Structure formats: structure tokens, C-alpha cells
PDB file of C-alpha atoms in Angstrom:
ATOM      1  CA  UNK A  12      78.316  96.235  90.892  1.00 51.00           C
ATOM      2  CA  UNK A  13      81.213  96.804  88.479  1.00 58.00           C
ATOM      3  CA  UNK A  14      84.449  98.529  90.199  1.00 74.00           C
ATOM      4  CA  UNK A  15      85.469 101.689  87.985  1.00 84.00           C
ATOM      5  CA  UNK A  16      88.483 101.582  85.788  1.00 91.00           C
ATOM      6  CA  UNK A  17      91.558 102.286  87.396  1.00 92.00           C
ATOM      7  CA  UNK A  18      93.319 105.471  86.092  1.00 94.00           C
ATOM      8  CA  UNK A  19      97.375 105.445  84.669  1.00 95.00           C
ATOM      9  CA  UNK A  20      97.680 107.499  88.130  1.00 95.00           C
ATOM     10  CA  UNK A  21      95.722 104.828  90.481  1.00 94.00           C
ATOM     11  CA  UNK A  22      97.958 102.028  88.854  1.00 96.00           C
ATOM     12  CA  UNK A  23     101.434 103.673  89.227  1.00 97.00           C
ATOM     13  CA  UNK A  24     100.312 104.774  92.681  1.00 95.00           C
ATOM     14  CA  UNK A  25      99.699 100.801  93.374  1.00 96.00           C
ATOM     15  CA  UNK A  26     103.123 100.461  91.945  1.00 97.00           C
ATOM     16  CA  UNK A  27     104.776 102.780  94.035  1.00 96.00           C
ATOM     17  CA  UNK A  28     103.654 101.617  97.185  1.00 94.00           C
ATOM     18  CA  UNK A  29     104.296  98.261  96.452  1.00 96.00           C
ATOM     19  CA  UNK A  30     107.755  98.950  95.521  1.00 96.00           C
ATOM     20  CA  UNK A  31     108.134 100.757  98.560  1.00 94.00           C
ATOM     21  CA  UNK A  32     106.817  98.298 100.976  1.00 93.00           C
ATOM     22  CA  UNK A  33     108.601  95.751  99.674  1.00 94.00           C
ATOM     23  CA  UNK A  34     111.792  97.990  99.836  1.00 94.00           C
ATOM     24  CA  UNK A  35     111.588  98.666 103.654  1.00 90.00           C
ATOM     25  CA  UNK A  36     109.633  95.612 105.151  1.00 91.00           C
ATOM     26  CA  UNK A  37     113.145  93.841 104.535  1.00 91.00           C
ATOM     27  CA  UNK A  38     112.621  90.355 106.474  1.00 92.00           C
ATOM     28  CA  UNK A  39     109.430  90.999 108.310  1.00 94.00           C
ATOM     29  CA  UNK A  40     106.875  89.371 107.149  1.00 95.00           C
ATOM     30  CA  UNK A  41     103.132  90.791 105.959  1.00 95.00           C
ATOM     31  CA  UNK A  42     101.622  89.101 109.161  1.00 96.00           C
ATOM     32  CA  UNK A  43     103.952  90.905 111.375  1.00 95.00           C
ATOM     33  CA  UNK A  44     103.496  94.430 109.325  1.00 92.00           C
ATOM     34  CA  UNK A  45      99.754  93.916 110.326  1.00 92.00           C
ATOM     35  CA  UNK A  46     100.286  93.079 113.728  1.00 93.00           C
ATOM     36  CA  UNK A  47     102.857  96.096 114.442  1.00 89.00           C
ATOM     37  CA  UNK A  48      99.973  98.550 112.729  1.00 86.00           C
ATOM     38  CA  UNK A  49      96.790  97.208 113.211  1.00 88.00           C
ATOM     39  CA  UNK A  50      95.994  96.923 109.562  1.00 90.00           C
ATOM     40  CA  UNK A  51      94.776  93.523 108.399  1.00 93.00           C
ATOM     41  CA  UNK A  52      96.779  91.305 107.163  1.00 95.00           C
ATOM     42  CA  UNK A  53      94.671  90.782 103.662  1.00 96.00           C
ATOM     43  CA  UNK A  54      94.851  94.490 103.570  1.00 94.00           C
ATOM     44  CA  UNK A  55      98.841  94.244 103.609  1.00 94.00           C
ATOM     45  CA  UNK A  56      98.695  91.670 101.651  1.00 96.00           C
ATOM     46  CA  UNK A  57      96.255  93.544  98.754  1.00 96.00           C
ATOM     47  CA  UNK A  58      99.307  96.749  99.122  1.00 96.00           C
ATOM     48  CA  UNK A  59     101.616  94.248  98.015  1.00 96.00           C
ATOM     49  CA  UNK A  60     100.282  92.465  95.413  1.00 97.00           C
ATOM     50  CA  UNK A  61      98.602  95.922  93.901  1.00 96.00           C
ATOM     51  CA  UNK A  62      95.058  95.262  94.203  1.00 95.00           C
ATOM     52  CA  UNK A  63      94.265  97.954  96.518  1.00 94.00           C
ATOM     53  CA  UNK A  64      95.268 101.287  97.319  1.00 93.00           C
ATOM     54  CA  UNK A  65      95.980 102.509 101.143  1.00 89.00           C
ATOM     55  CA  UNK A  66      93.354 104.828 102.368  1.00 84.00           C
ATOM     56  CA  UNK A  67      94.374 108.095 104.237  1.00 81.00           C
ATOM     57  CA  UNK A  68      94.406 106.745 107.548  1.00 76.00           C
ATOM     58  CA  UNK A  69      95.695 103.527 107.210  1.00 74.00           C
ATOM     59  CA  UNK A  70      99.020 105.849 105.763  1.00 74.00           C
ATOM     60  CA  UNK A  71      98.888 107.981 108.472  1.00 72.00           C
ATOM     61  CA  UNK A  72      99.331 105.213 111.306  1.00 62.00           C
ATOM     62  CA  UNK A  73     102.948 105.291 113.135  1.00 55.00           C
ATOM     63  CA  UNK A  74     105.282 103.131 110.855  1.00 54.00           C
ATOM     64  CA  UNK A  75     106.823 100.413 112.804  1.00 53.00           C
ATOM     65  CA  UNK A  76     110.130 100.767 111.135  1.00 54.00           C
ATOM     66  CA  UNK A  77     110.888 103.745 112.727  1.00 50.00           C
TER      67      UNK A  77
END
């Protein structure tokens, strides 16, 4: 089954968190992101690259850069 078409908003909101998790994971690296939150590490690794979109309570889990 066919994935919808992603809207101008979905694909800057891709952008932006990419940006941002780039901006603050600094030297840690995407394995160590998803062993600090519990959120797989292909799931981290989809944030990234843009090809997924975090759901509401993978955001909400305690950041581990705080």
C-alpha cells in the first residue's frame, strides 16, 4: 500500500528536526542517542536522514542532553 504524499508542512517539519538533532547531538553518536532514550537506533537514524517524522511520545521522552 502506497504511503500518502508528504505535505510542504510534513517535509519542513523533517527538516527542522533534523537540523536540530544534528545541532545538539554534537559528538554523540546515533547509537548512543538510542541507547540514552530508548528509541531505536533505525528510528534515530530515519530523524536524521528525514525519512520519518517523531511521533508524540517518542518527543516527549527525557532528552539526554539535559
Amino acid at each position: 500500500m502506497p504511503r500518502h504524499k508528504l505535505t510542504a508542512f510534513e517535509l519542513k517539519l523533517r527538516e527542522t528536526i533534523s537540523a536540530n538533532l544534528k545541532k545538539v547531538s554534537g559528538s554523540i553518536s546515533q547509537q548512543q542517542l538510542s541507547d540514552m532514550t530508548g528509541i531505536p537506533a533505525s528510528t534515530i537514524s530515519g530523524y536524521f536522514s528525514k525519512r520519518s517524522t517523531p511521533n508524540p511520545g517518542s518527543i516527549q521522552k527525557k532528552s539526554p542532553m539535559h
